Amino acid sequence: MSSISILSELDIGRRCCCGEDYGVIRFIGDVEDSKGTWVGIEWDKVERGKHNGSLKGKQYFICKKEENCASFLRPKKLSLGMSLPEALLHRYTNVDPEGYMEESERLIVGNKGGAVKVELVGMDSVFEERSKLCELKIVSLINMKISNAGSPGELAQLAPNIATLELVGNKMLPDWKTISLIAQQLNSLTSLDLSDTNLELPEDPLVLTPRLSQLTELYLCSTGISWDRVCEVSHMVPFLSKLHLCFNNISIITTQLKCFTSLELLNLEENDLCDWEHIFSLKTYPNLSTLILNNNQLPDIPYHLVTGHESIQFSSLSSLSLRDNMIGSWYTVDFINSYFKLKELRIKNNPVLSNVSSQQARQFVIARIATLTILNNSPVPLAERIDAERYYLSAFSRQWVESCDESGCVPASHPFRREHPRYLLLVNEIGAPADAKADVLKANRFYDVTISAPNYPNLNTLKKKLPHTLTIQKLKGVLHRLYKIDPADQMLSYVREEFNCPEIEMDDTLRPLSYYGMQSGYIILVRSK
């Protein structure tokens, strides 16, 4: 484009570029001590600028940024981009075949490294199919320096059936008004990707709502947008169900009612979120079912936020992604089980999982979250859940036993209940591990047992409470007082009649009753040598 023709298209406020540097035109005119027309540009990247709109003490224009982000250029060095219809023709038709091979040929590399020309049957028909713009439903126009919507009705005539439009990296697009002019011509458009763009919002976003209301999915990744601006965008897209906001350095989320009432998926991956209180503010979105928080800086959920936890619950949330955060305690996993009712969870690469193997970590998470059907993108079948819960019970059985009181129950105030809130439920549903059952009874203070002397028919059968620490030697002393049988002549054993089990000899006099697996209800037998 010649300098004369580009001058005719220059406007204050229009976006432009020089190479890969993008900015906004703030001034067009003469500069003192220099001939010809100059263009004053406020660059997106501050480091590209040389001043703040002033030169030799004279202020030619004012920058929105305070930094020295401006410079002057000749018009011929600038590009004003192309219209979306022009980009569409360039990308999807043979209007400009420069840089392409013949349609019927392609080069492949053979096994020995030699280039072999191969004719691909049917390439003509493929090329023709791409040329039928009116049939296109998915269009990708990434980094094509699109700056405007084209002539009124031009896009609708070329490709009226576009449903998904990717405009990633088109930094020449100036504002949301331009986006609305594009959407207005595409009645089937539902998904729009505007990542890596720099769009100005209108003073009244509601003005553009009629043109954008058909959108249900929107990508605004790497745009530098703040949460407050996101909420302004929400007024233009009232029926949005999926929103992607990755790589925006968002650290604050504020509660704003009447926005995103239809939102089902929110993707906040790769931001700077570090406060769960901001995350909990998203509970106001009634239909939010999928929340993606990967690669942020979220720590464990603070205890103080649990107070009044009824207000934290997400009524519809079923899928949560927390990969690559700073979660270091199982307490957070237990909290997720209690208040999120998840079916899907992604939680890889968090410190809480670093001290166990990957298989153990998976089993512990499955056991602690009752409703999971998918963990880290892998299904959780019923058989795996049963194995995981049994493994979890076994792994922490010793802590459970040690926390039990004399009645075999964990006191309500004991830390074990807070550290393992599902454990007692699983004990009731599945049953404790076999060895743990015995350990619990060992931990009880007394055994209720029956004492019988089958070789002495004149001696009565007795019911006694015996401490679990009582040694066999001391037990023989007790029996000597009860039955007047010399300890040296005593042979002791016990039996579990209800289970038809064989007698178990208790021949080591230094061992306590608990060593032999004694339980309440057992029968101690006293015989003579």
Short mmCIF file of C-alpha atoms in Angstrom, two decimals:
data_model
loop_
_atom_site.label_atom_id
_atom_site.label_comp_id
_atom_site.label_asym_id
_atom_site.label_seq_id
_atom_site.Cartn_x
_atom_site.Cartn_y
_atom_site.Cartn_z
CA MET A 1 0.00 0.00 0.00
CA SER A 2 1.48 3.41 -0.99
CA SER A 3 2.03 6.26 1.45
CA ILE A 4 -0.76 8.25 -0.21
CA SER A 5 -3.32 5.45 0.03
CA ILE A 6 -2.44 4.60 3.63
CA LEU A 7 -2.73 8.26 4.62
CA SER A 8 -6.32 8.24 3.44
CA GLU A 9 -7.11 5.37 5.82
CA LEU A 10 -5.35 6.71 8.90
CA ASP A 11 -7.65 7.67 11.76
CA ILE A 12 -7.01 8.74 15.34
CA GLY A 13 -7.73 5.76 17.60
CA ARG A 14 -7.21 3.16 14.88
CA ARG A 15 -4.92 0.24 15.64
CA CYS A 16 -1.86 -0.35 13.51
CA CYS A 17 1.37 -2.30 13.48
CA CYS A 18 4.96 -2.07 12.45
CA GLY A 19 6.31 -5.57 12.01
CA GLU A 20 5.21 -7.43 15.14
CA ASP A 21 4.75 -4.31 17.25
CA TYR A 22 1.17 -3.14 17.75
CA GLY A 23 -0.27 0.14 18.92
CA VAL A 24 -2.94 2.82 18.60
CA ILE A 25 -2.71 5.93 16.43
CA ARG A 26 -2.87 9.03 18.65
CA PHE A 27 -1.62 11.74 16.27
CA ILE A 28 -1.46 12.44 12.52
CA GLY A 29 0.27 15.59 11.25
CA ASP A 30 3.39 17.70 11.08
CA VAL A 31 6.20 17.71 13.61
CA GLU A 32 8.39 20.78 14.13
CA ASP A 33 11.72 20.89 12.31
CA SER A 34 10.68 17.99 10.05
CA LYS A 35 8.99 17.81 6.68
CA GLY A 36 6.07 15.55 5.79
CA THR A 37 3.41 13.75 7.78
CA TRP A 38 4.18 11.84 10.93
CA VAL A 39 2.05 9.36 12.84
CA GLY A 40 2.20 9.33 16.64
CA ILE A 41 1.63 5.85 18.08
CA GLU A 42 1.03 4.63 21.61
CA TRP A 43 2.52 1.13 21.62
CA ASP A 44 1.06 -1.86 23.45
CA LYS A 45 4.53 -2.77 24.68
CA VAL A 46 6.03 0.04 26.71
CA GLU A 47 9.58 -0.92 25.74
CA ARG A 48 8.82 -0.09 22.10
CA GLY A 49 8.24 3.57 22.94
CA LYS A 50 10.68 6.46 23.13
CA HIS A 51 8.62 9.23 24.77
CA ASN A 52 5.17 10.02 26.17
CA GLY A 53 3.83 11.94 23.15
CA SER A 54 6.05 14.98 23.53
CA LEU A 55 9.07 15.96 21.47
CA LYS A 56 11.51 18.79 22.21
CA GLY A 57 9.24 20.17 24.89
CA LYS A 58 6.04 20.16 22.81
CA GLN A 59 3.18 17.80 23.66
CA TYR A 60 1.67 16.39 20.46
CA PHE A 61 -0.65 13.83 22.05
CA ILE A 62 -1.49 12.25 25.40
CA CYS A 63 -0.93 8.55 26.09
CA LYS A 64 -3.31 6.51 28.21
CA LYS A 65 -0.29 4.88 29.82
CA GLU A 66 1.98 7.01 31.99
CA GLU A 67 5.18 5.39 30.73
CA ASN A 68 7.23 6.44 27.73
CA CYS A 69 5.35 4.15 25.39
CA ALA A 70 5.04 6.38 22.29
CA SER A 71 7.00 7.24 19.18
CA PHE A 72 6.60 8.86 15.74
CA LEU A 73 6.74 6.89 12.48
CA ARG A 74 6.26 7.67 8.82
CA PRO A 75 2.97 6.35 7.37
CA LYS A 76 4.76 4.04 4.92
CA LYS A 77 6.17 2.00 7.81
CA LEU A 78 2.74 1.18 9.14
CA SER A 79 0.29 -1.58 8.35
CA LEU A 80 -3.43 -1.20 9.00
CA GLY A 81 -4.16 -4.88 8.55
CA MET A 82 -6.90 -6.52 6.49
CA SER A 83 -10.61 -7.14 6.79
CA LEU A 84 -11.96 -10.43 8.05
CA PRO A 85 -13.42 -11.33 4.60
CA GLU A 86 -10.00 -10.69 3.05
CA ALA A 87 -8.34 -12.94 5.62
CA LEU A 88 -10.98 -15.60 5.01
CA LEU A 89 -10.33 -15.60 1.26
CA HIS A 90 -6.58 -15.67 1.79
CA ARG A 91 -6.75 -18.56 4.24
CA TYR A 92 -9.41 -20.79 2.70
CA THR A 93 -9.30 -20.25 -1.07
CA ASN A 94 -6.80 -20.36 -3.93
CA VAL A 95 -7.11 -16.64 -4.58
CA ASP A 96 -3.51 -16.21 -3.45
CA PRO A 97 -1.72 -19.54 -3.93
CA GLU A 98 1.76 -18.08 -3.32
CA GLY A 99 3.72 -20.30 -1.00
CA TYR A 100 1.63 -23.41 -1.68
CA MET A 101 2.67 -26.51 -3.64
CA GLU A 102 0.62 -27.76 -6.54
CA GLU A 103 -2.60 -29.16 -5.23
CA SER A 104 -1.92 -32.64 -6.57
CA GLU A 105 1.60 -32.95 -5.12
CA ARG A 106 3.29 -33.02 -1.73
CA LEU A 107 6.81 -33.89 -0.58
CA ILE A 108 7.51 -36.56 2.00
CA VAL A 109 10.87 -37.79 3.39
CA GLY A 110 11.70 -41.42 2.65
CA ASN A 111 13.29 -43.87 5.10
CA LYS A 112 16.76 -43.07 3.76
CA GLY A 113 16.30 -39.33 4.04
CA GLY A 114 15.63 -38.69 0.36
CA ALA A 115 12.81 -36.41 -0.70
CA VAL A 116 10.21 -38.29 -2.72
CA LYS A 117 7.44 -36.52 -4.65
CA VAL A 118 4.14 -38.33 -4.17
CA GLU A 119 0.83 -37.62 -5.86
CA LEU A 120 -2.01 -37.53 -3.36
CA VAL A 121 -5.19 -38.77 -4.94
CA GLY A 122 -8.16 -36.60 -4.13
CA MET A 123 -6.28 -33.39 -3.24
CA ASP A 124 -8.22 -31.52 -5.91
CA SER A 125 -11.50 -32.35 -4.20
CA VAL A 126 -10.06 -31.39 -0.80
CA PHE A 127 -8.95 -28.04 -2.17
CA GLU A 128 -12.33 -27.47 -3.73
CA GLU A 129 -14.00 -28.29 -0.40
CA ARG A 130 -11.92 -25.65 1.38
CA SER A 131 -12.93 -23.15 -1.27
CA LYS A 132 -16.61 -23.55 -0.49
CA LEU A 133 -16.67 -20.86 2.15
CA CYS A 134 -20.41 -20.99 2.53
CA GLU A 135 -20.10 -24.51 3.96
CA LEU A 136 -17.44 -23.66 6.54
CA LYS A 137 -18.54 -24.08 10.15
CA ILE A 138 -15.17 -23.91 11.92
CA VAL A 139 -12.82 -21.10 10.86
CA SER A 140 -9.33 -20.40 12.20
CA LEU A 141 -7.76 -17.05 11.31
CA ILE A 142 -4.88 -16.89 13.78
CA ASN A 143 -2.37 -14.00 13.62
CA MET A 144 -3.64 -12.64 10.31
CA LYS A 145 -3.64 -8.94 11.32
CA ILE A 146 -7.40 -8.59 10.90
CA SER A 147 -8.48 -5.05 11.72
CA ASN A 148 -12.12 -4.73 10.67
CA ALA A 149 -15.29 -6.62 9.79
CA GLY A 150 -15.26 -5.61 6.11
CA SER A 151 -18.13 -4.09 4.17
CA PRO A 152 -21.65 -4.51 5.59
CA GLY A 153 -23.02 -7.92 4.65
CA GLU A 154 -19.78 -9.06 2.98
CA LEU A 155 -18.94 -11.71 5.60
CA ALA A 156 -22.53 -12.99 5.71
CA GLN A 157 -22.42 -13.51 1.95
CA LEU A 158 -19.05 -15.30 1.98
CA ALA A 159 -19.42 -17.66 4.95
CA PRO A 160 -22.83 -17.45 6.60
CA ASN A 161 -22.60 -20.79 8.47
CA ILE A 162 -19.56 -20.17 10.66
CA ALA A 163 -20.27 -21.53 14.14
CA THR A 164 -16.75 -21.45 15.61
CA LEU A 165 -14.41 -18.56 14.86
CA GLU A 166 -10.80 -18.34 16.07
CA LEU A 167 -9.32 -14.84 15.90
CA VAL A 168 -6.35 -15.51 18.19
CA GLY A 169 -3.50 -13.01 18.00
CA ASN A 170 -5.30 -10.48 15.81
CA LYS A 171 -4.08 -7.47 17.77
CA MET A 172 -5.24 -5.09 15.06
CA LEU A 173 -8.86 -5.60 16.11
CA PRO A 174 -9.66 -2.35 17.92
CA ASP A 175 -12.72 -2.88 20.06
CA TRP A 176 -15.82 -4.88 20.93
CA LYS A 177 -17.88 -2.83 18.50
CA THR A 178 -15.88 -4.39 15.66
CA ILE A 179 -16.47 -7.84 17.17
CA SER A 180 -20.19 -7.13 17.31
CA LEU A 181 -20.19 -6.16 13.61
CA ILE A 182 -18.61 -9.54 12.84
CA ALA A 183 -21.02 -11.50 15.01
CA GLN A 184 -23.99 -9.61 13.60
CA GLN A 185 -23.35 -11.18 10.20
CA LEU A 186 -22.95 -14.75 11.51
CA ASN A 187 -26.26 -16.01 12.85
CA SER A 188 -24.80 -19.48 13.56
CA LEU A 189 -21.80 -18.19 15.52
CA THR A 190 -21.70 -19.67 19.05
CA SER A 191 -17.97 -20.03 19.86
CA LEU A 192 -15.52 -17.13 19.56
CA ASP A 193 -11.81 -17.12 20.43
CA LEU A 194 -10.39 -13.62 20.98
CA SER A 195 -7.28 -14.68 22.89
CA ASP A 196 -4.17 -12.51 22.59
CA THR A 197 -6.11 -9.45 21.44
CA ASN A 198 -6.44 -5.95 22.91
CA LEU A 199 -10.07 -4.86 22.66
CA GLU A 200 -11.53 -1.68 24.08
CA LEU A 201 -14.88 -1.95 25.83
CA PRO A 202 -17.74 0.41 24.96
CA GLU A 203 -18.94 2.89 27.54
CA ASP A 204 -22.24 1.05 27.67
CA PRO A 205 -21.71 -2.69 27.05
CA LEU A 206 -25.46 -3.32 26.91
CA VAL A 207 -25.60 -1.50 23.56
CA LEU A 208 -23.80 -4.44 21.92
CA THR A 209 -25.83 -7.20 23.60
CA PRO A 210 -28.26 -7.77 20.68
CA ARG A 211 -25.35 -8.50 18.32
CA LEU A 212 -23.45 -10.83 20.68
CA SER A 213 -26.21 -12.61 22.57
CA GLN A 214 -25.95 -15.80 20.47
CA LEU A 215 -22.44 -16.55 21.84
CA THR A 216 -22.24 -19.50 24.24
CA GLU A 217 -18.45 -19.96 24.39
CA LEU A 218 -15.80 -17.23 24.63
CA TYR A 219 -12.00 -17.32 24.88
CA LEU A 220 -10.23 -14.26 26.32
CA CYS A 221 -6.87 -15.83 27.20
CA SER A 222 -3.71 -13.69 27.27
CA THR A 223 -5.65 -10.44 26.91
CA GLY A 224 -4.59 -8.88 30.22
CA ILE A 225 -8.23 -8.50 31.17
CA SER A 226 -9.14 -7.91 34.83
CA TRP A 227 -12.07 -9.54 36.62
CA ASP A 228 -13.99 -6.26 36.73
CA ARG A 229 -13.64 -6.01 32.94
CA VAL A 230 -14.74 -9.62 32.62
CA CYS A 231 -17.95 -8.75 34.44
CA GLU A 232 -18.52 -5.87 32.01
CA VAL A 233 -18.12 -8.30 29.11
CA SER A 234 -20.72 -10.57 30.72
CA HIS A 235 -23.42 -8.00 30.05
CA MET A 236 -22.77 -8.30 26.30
CA VAL A 237 -22.99 -12.11 26.30
CA PRO A 238 -25.89 -12.96 28.63
CA PHE A 239 -26.23 -16.59 27.50
CA LEU A 240 -22.55 -17.52 27.75
CA SER A 241 -22.05 -21.05 29.10
CA LYS A 242 -18.25 -21.46 28.68
CA LEU A 243 -15.63 -18.82 29.45
CA HIS A 244 -11.84 -19.24 29.17
CA LEU A 245 -9.62 -16.67 30.91
CA CYS A 246 -6.18 -18.32 30.99
CA PHE A 247 -2.88 -16.39 31.26
CA ASN A 248 -4.36 -13.08 32.43
CA ASN A 249 -2.61 -12.57 35.81
CA ILE A 250 -6.00 -12.42 37.51
CA SER A 251 -5.54 -12.40 41.28
CA ILE A 252 -8.82 -10.91 42.48
CA ILE A 253 -12.36 -12.19 41.89
CA THR A 254 -15.20 -10.14 43.27
CA THR A 255 -18.80 -11.17 43.66
CA GLN A 256 -21.03 -9.46 41.13
CA LEU A 257 -24.61 -10.57 40.97
CA LYS A 258 -26.58 -10.56 37.72
CA CYS A 259 -23.61 -11.62 35.63
CA PHE A 260 -22.87 -15.04 34.13
CA THR A 261 -26.17 -16.50 35.24
CA SER A 262 -25.88 -19.13 32.47
CA LEU A 263 -22.19 -19.93 32.96
CA GLU A 264 -21.43 -23.66 33.23
CA LEU A 265 -17.65 -23.76 32.63
CA LEU A 266 -15.07 -21.25 33.88
CA ASN A 267 -11.42 -21.74 32.97
CA LEU A 268 -8.99 -19.70 35.10
CA GLU A 269 -5.86 -21.74 34.40
CA GLU A 270 -2.46 -20.01 34.61
CA ASN A 271 -3.45 -16.93 36.62
CA ASP A 272 -2.28 -15.54 39.97
CA LEU A 273 -5.11 -16.71 42.23
CA CYS A 274 -3.91 -17.37 45.78
CA ASP A 275 -6.94 -16.72 47.98
CA TRP A 276 -9.74 -19.26 48.39
CA GLU A 277 -12.09 -16.52 49.50
CA HIS A 278 -12.07 -15.22 45.92
CA ILE A 279 -12.80 -18.72 44.64
CA PHE A 280 -15.73 -19.13 47.01
CA SER A 281 -17.26 -15.94 45.61
CA LEU A 282 -17.97 -17.89 42.42
CA LYS A 283 -20.70 -19.79 44.26
CA THR A 284 -23.09 -17.06 43.13
CA TYR A 285 -23.09 -18.56 39.63
CA PRO A 286 -25.96 -21.04 39.96
CA ASN A 287 -25.14 -23.21 36.93
CA LEU A 288 -21.36 -23.42 37.30
CA SER A 289 -20.52 -27.12 36.94
CA THR A 290 -16.87 -27.05 35.75
CA LEU A 291 -14.17 -24.90 37.38
CA ILE A 292 -10.58 -25.04 36.10
CA LEU A 293 -7.95 -23.57 38.45
CA ASN A 294 -4.79 -25.32 37.25
CA ASN A 295 -1.42 -23.58 37.59
CA ASN A 296 -2.36 -20.92 40.11
CA GLN A 297 -0.98 -20.36 43.61
CA LEU A 298 -3.83 -21.72 45.69
CA PRO A 299 -2.75 -22.99 49.15
CA ASP A 300 -4.75 -25.11 51.57
CA ILE A 301 -8.24 -23.89 52.39
CA PRO A 302 -7.89 -21.84 55.62
CA TYR A 303 -9.77 -23.11 58.66
CA HIS A 304 -11.42 -19.74 59.26
CA LEU A 305 -13.23 -19.99 55.93
CA VAL A 306 -14.90 -23.21 57.03
CA THR A 307 -16.89 -21.33 59.67
CA GLY A 308 -20.35 -20.93 58.26
CA HIS A 309 -19.50 -23.48 55.58
CA GLU A 310 -23.10 -23.78 54.50
CA SER A 311 -22.58 -20.58 52.51
CA ILE A 312 -19.59 -22.05 50.67
CA GLN A 313 -21.39 -24.82 48.85
CA PHE A 314 -21.48 -24.78 45.05
CA SER A 315 -24.89 -26.09 44.12
CA SER A 316 -23.96 -27.36 40.65
CA LEU A 317 -20.18 -27.87 40.70
CA SER A 318 -19.24 -31.39 39.58
CA SER A 319 -15.78 -30.95 38.00
CA LEU A 320 -12.81 -29.18 39.64
CA SER A 321 -9.24 -28.89 38.33
CA LEU A 322 -6.52 -27.97 40.83
CA ARG A 323 -3.39 -29.32 39.12
CA ASP A 324 -0.10 -27.52 39.88
CA ASN A 325 -1.14 -25.48 42.89
CA MET A 326 0.23 -25.32 46.46
CA ILE A 327 -2.17 -27.62 48.31
CA GLY A 328 -0.18 -29.28 51.08
CA SER A 329 -2.75 -30.88 53.42
CA TRP A 330 -5.28 -33.68 53.12
CA TYR A 331 -7.63 -31.41 55.01
CA THR A 332 -8.29 -29.53 51.75
CA VAL A 333 -9.11 -32.79 49.97
CA ASP A 334 -11.52 -33.70 52.78
CA PHE A 335 -13.10 -30.27 52.55
CA ILE A 336 -13.65 -30.79 48.82
CA ASN A 337 -15.43 -34.05 49.63
CA SER A 338 -17.70 -32.37 52.16
CA TYR A 339 -18.76 -29.27 50.25
CA PHE A 340 -18.23 -29.70 46.51
CA LYS A 341 -19.85 -33.10 45.74
CA LEU A 342 -17.51 -33.65 42.81
CA LYS A 343 -17.62 -36.28 40.10
CA GLU A 344 -14.34 -35.16 38.48
CA LEU A 345 -11.14 -33.90 40.10
CA ARG A 346 -7.70 -33.07 38.74
CA ILE A 347 -5.14 -32.54 41.50
CA LYS A 348 -1.74 -33.71 40.21
CA ASN A 349 1.47 -31.90 41.16
CA ASN A 350 0.44 -30.57 44.56
CA PRO A 351 2.72 -30.87 47.64
CA VAL A 352 0.15 -32.98 49.52
CA LEU A 353 0.83 -35.84 47.10
CA SER A 354 4.62 -35.59 47.11
CA ASN A 355 5.26 -37.83 50.15
CA VAL A 356 3.45 -40.89 48.77
CA SER A 357 3.69 -42.86 45.56
CA SER A 358 1.43 -41.93 42.66
CA GLN A 359 -0.62 -45.09 43.21
CA GLN A 360 -1.02 -44.39 46.93
CA ALA A 361 -1.98 -40.81 46.20
CA ARG A 362 -4.69 -41.97 43.80
CA GLN A 363 -6.06 -44.47 46.32
CA PHE A 364 -6.13 -41.93 49.15
CA VAL A 365 -7.92 -39.30 47.04
CA ILE A 366 -10.52 -41.81 45.82
CA ALA A 367 -11.14 -43.04 49.36
CA ARG A 368 -11.44 -39.53 50.79
CA ILE A 369 -13.85 -38.19 48.13
CA ALA A 370 -16.93 -40.36 48.02
CA THR A 371 -18.51 -39.11 44.79
CA LEU A 372 -15.53 -39.19 42.39
CA THR A 373 -16.01 -41.04 39.12
CA ILE A 374 -13.01 -39.48 37.31
CA LEU A 375 -9.64 -38.64 38.88
CA ASN A 376 -6.86 -36.96 36.89
CA ASN A 377 -8.68 -37.78 33.63
CA SER A 378 -8.91 -41.51 34.46
CA PRO A 379 -12.23 -43.20 35.28
CA VAL A 380 -12.78 -44.60 38.78
CA PRO A 381 -14.62 -47.93 38.36
CA LEU A 382 -16.44 -49.46 41.31
CA ALA A 383 -13.82 -52.18 41.77
CA GLU A 384 -11.04 -49.59 42.07
CA ARG A 385 -13.07 -47.60 44.59
CA ILE A 386 -13.59 -50.66 46.78
CA ASP A 387 -9.86 -51.47 46.69
CA ALA A 388 -8.91 -47.86 47.42
CA GLU A 389 -11.23 -47.58 50.40
CA ARG A 390 -9.99 -50.86 51.86
CA TYR A 391 -6.38 -49.78 51.39
CA TYR A 392 -7.13 -46.45 53.06
CA LEU A 393 -8.71 -48.20 56.05
CA SER A 394 -5.71 -50.48 56.42
CA ALA A 395 -3.14 -47.68 56.00
CA PHE A 396 -4.55 -45.65 58.89
CA SER A 397 -5.83 -48.43 61.12
CA ARG A 398 -3.12 -47.92 63.74
CA GLN A 399 -4.01 -44.22 64.13
CA TRP A 400 -7.67 -45.18 64.38
CA VAL A 401 -6.96 -47.76 67.09
CA GLU A 402 -4.87 -45.30 69.07
CA SER A 403 -7.65 -42.71 68.94
CA CYS A 404 -10.36 -45.05 70.28
CA ASP A 405 -11.52 -44.71 73.87
CA GLU A 406 -12.40 -47.56 76.26
CA SER A 407 -15.68 -48.20 74.45
CA GLY A 408 -13.93 -48.60 71.09
CA CYS A 409 -15.21 -45.25 69.74
CA VAL A 410 -13.30 -42.17 68.63
CA PRO A 411 -14.27 -39.19 70.83
CA ALA A 412 -15.96 -36.31 69.01
CA SER A 413 -13.13 -33.93 69.93
CA HIS A 414 -10.29 -36.23 68.87
CA PRO A 415 -8.09 -34.88 66.01
CA PHE A 416 -8.52 -38.16 64.12
CA ARG A 417 -12.09 -37.21 63.26
CA ARG A 418 -10.93 -33.96 61.66
CA GLU A 419 -7.97 -35.56 59.89
CA HIS A 420 -9.99 -38.52 58.54
CA PRO A 421 -13.65 -37.48 58.33
CA ARG A 422 -14.61 -40.38 56.02
CA TYR A 423 -12.76 -43.08 57.96
CA LEU A 424 -15.47 -43.81 60.51
CA LEU A 425 -18.12 -43.81 57.79
CA LEU A 426 -16.10 -46.38 55.85
CA VAL A 427 -15.66 -48.50 59.01
CA ASN A 428 -19.44 -48.58 59.35
CA GLU A 429 -20.02 -49.32 55.66
CA ILE A 430 -17.18 -51.75 54.92
CA GLY A 431 -15.96 -52.81 58.34
CA ALA A 432 -12.54 -52.31 59.89
CA PRO A 433 -9.55 -54.36 58.70
CA ALA A 434 -9.34 -57.74 60.46
CA ASP A 435 -6.14 -56.89 62.30
CA ALA A 436 -7.53 -53.49 63.29
CA LYS A 437 -10.57 -55.07 64.92
CA ALA A 438 -8.32 -56.98 67.25
CA ASP A 439 -6.19 -53.91 67.85
CA VAL A 440 -9.21 -51.87 68.88
CA LEU A 441 -10.17 -54.46 71.46
CA LYS A 442 -6.59 -54.62 72.65
CA ALA A 443 -6.74 -50.91 73.21
CA ASN A 444 -9.80 -51.29 75.42
CA ARG A 445 -9.02 -51.35 79.10
CA PHE A 446 -10.80 -54.59 80.09
CA TYR A 447 -11.88 -57.88 78.54
CA ASP A 448 -15.16 -59.47 79.65
CA VAL A 449 -14.24 -63.17 79.73
CA THR A 450 -15.52 -66.49 81.05
CA ILE A 451 -13.16 -68.70 83.16
CA SER A 452 -13.75 -72.44 83.17
CA ALA A 453 -11.84 -75.40 84.71
CA PRO A 454 -13.02 -78.46 82.72
CA ASN A 455 -10.73 -80.85 84.68
CA TYR A 456 -12.31 -79.75 87.95
CA PRO A 457 -16.07 -80.41 87.78
CA ASN A 458 -16.57 -79.13 91.32
CA LEU A 459 -15.25 -75.64 90.42
CA ASN A 460 -17.72 -73.06 89.21
CA THR A 461 -17.50 -71.22 85.90
CA LEU A 462 -16.78 -67.54 86.56
CA LYS A 463 -17.33 -64.23 84.69
CA LYS A 464 -14.52 -61.74 85.10
CA LYS A 465 -13.22 -58.41 83.78
CA LEU A 466 -9.50 -58.69 83.12
CA PRO A 467 -7.22 -55.80 82.11
CA HIS A 468 -5.62 -56.16 78.69
CA THR A 469 -2.17 -55.58 80.24
CA LEU A 470 -2.52 -58.52 82.62
CA THR A 471 0.35 -60.99 82.04
CA ILE A 472 -0.18 -64.77 82.00
CA GLN A 473 1.99 -65.04 85.11
CA LYS A 474 -0.28 -62.65 87.01
CA LEU A 475 -3.36 -64.38 85.62
CA LYS A 476 -2.12 -67.66 87.14
CA GLY A 477 -1.84 -65.90 90.49
CA VAL A 478 -5.46 -64.72 90.14
CA LEU A 479 -6.58 -68.26 89.33
CA HIS A 480 -4.64 -69.64 92.29
CA ARG A 481 -6.66 -67.38 94.59
CA LEU A 482 -9.93 -68.31 92.85
CA TYR A 483 -9.45 -72.04 92.35
CA LYS A 484 -6.59 -72.92 94.74
CA ILE A 485 -4.67 -74.51 91.83
CA ASP A 486 -0.92 -74.19 92.10
CA PRO A 487 0.40 -71.84 89.36
CA ALA A 488 3.10 -74.35 88.46
CA ASP A 489 0.41 -76.93 87.64
CA GLN A 490 -1.76 -74.61 85.53
CA MET A 491 -2.08 -74.97 81.75
CA LEU A 492 -3.95 -72.00 80.24
CA SER A 493 -5.65 -71.60 76.89
CA TYR A 494 -8.65 -69.82 75.43
CA VAL A 495 -11.32 -70.68 72.93
CA ARG A 496 -13.86 -68.81 70.79
CA GLU A 497 -16.77 -71.19 70.88
CA GLU A 498 -19.01 -69.06 68.73
CA PHE A 499 -16.56 -69.42 65.83
CA ASN A 500 -15.78 -73.14 66.39
CA CYS A 501 -12.10 -72.29 66.55
CA PRO A 502 -9.37 -74.46 68.14
CA GLU A 503 -7.93 -73.67 71.57
CA ILE A 504 -5.08 -71.17 71.66
CA GLU A 505 -2.44 -71.96 74.27
CA MET A 506 -1.13 -69.13 76.43
CA ASP A 507 2.22 -70.61 77.47
CA ASP A 508 4.46 -67.53 77.66
CA THR A 509 3.98 -66.29 81.22
CA LEU A 510 5.58 -62.89 80.48
CA ARG A 511 3.13 -61.98 77.73
CA PRO A 512 -0.02 -59.90 78.40
CA LEU A 513 -3.48 -61.07 77.36
CA SER A 514 -3.49 -58.60 74.47
CA TYR A 515 -0.52 -60.45 72.92
CA TYR A 516 -2.70 -63.50 72.35
CA GLY A 517 -5.49 -61.52 70.67
CA MET A 518 -7.83 -61.80 73.63
CA GLN A 519 -11.28 -60.27 73.19
CA SER A 520 -14.39 -59.87 75.27
CA GLY A 521 -16.58 -62.96 75.08
CA TYR A 522 -13.70 -65.45 74.95
CA ILE A 523 -13.46 -68.41 77.36
CA ILE A 524 -10.26 -68.97 79.35
CA LEU A 525 -9.67 -72.67 80.11
CA VAL A 526 -7.69 -73.82 83.17
CA ARG A 527 -6.22 -77.33 83.12
CA SER A 528 -3.65 -79.31 85.12
CA LYS A 529 -0.36 -80.45 83.71
#
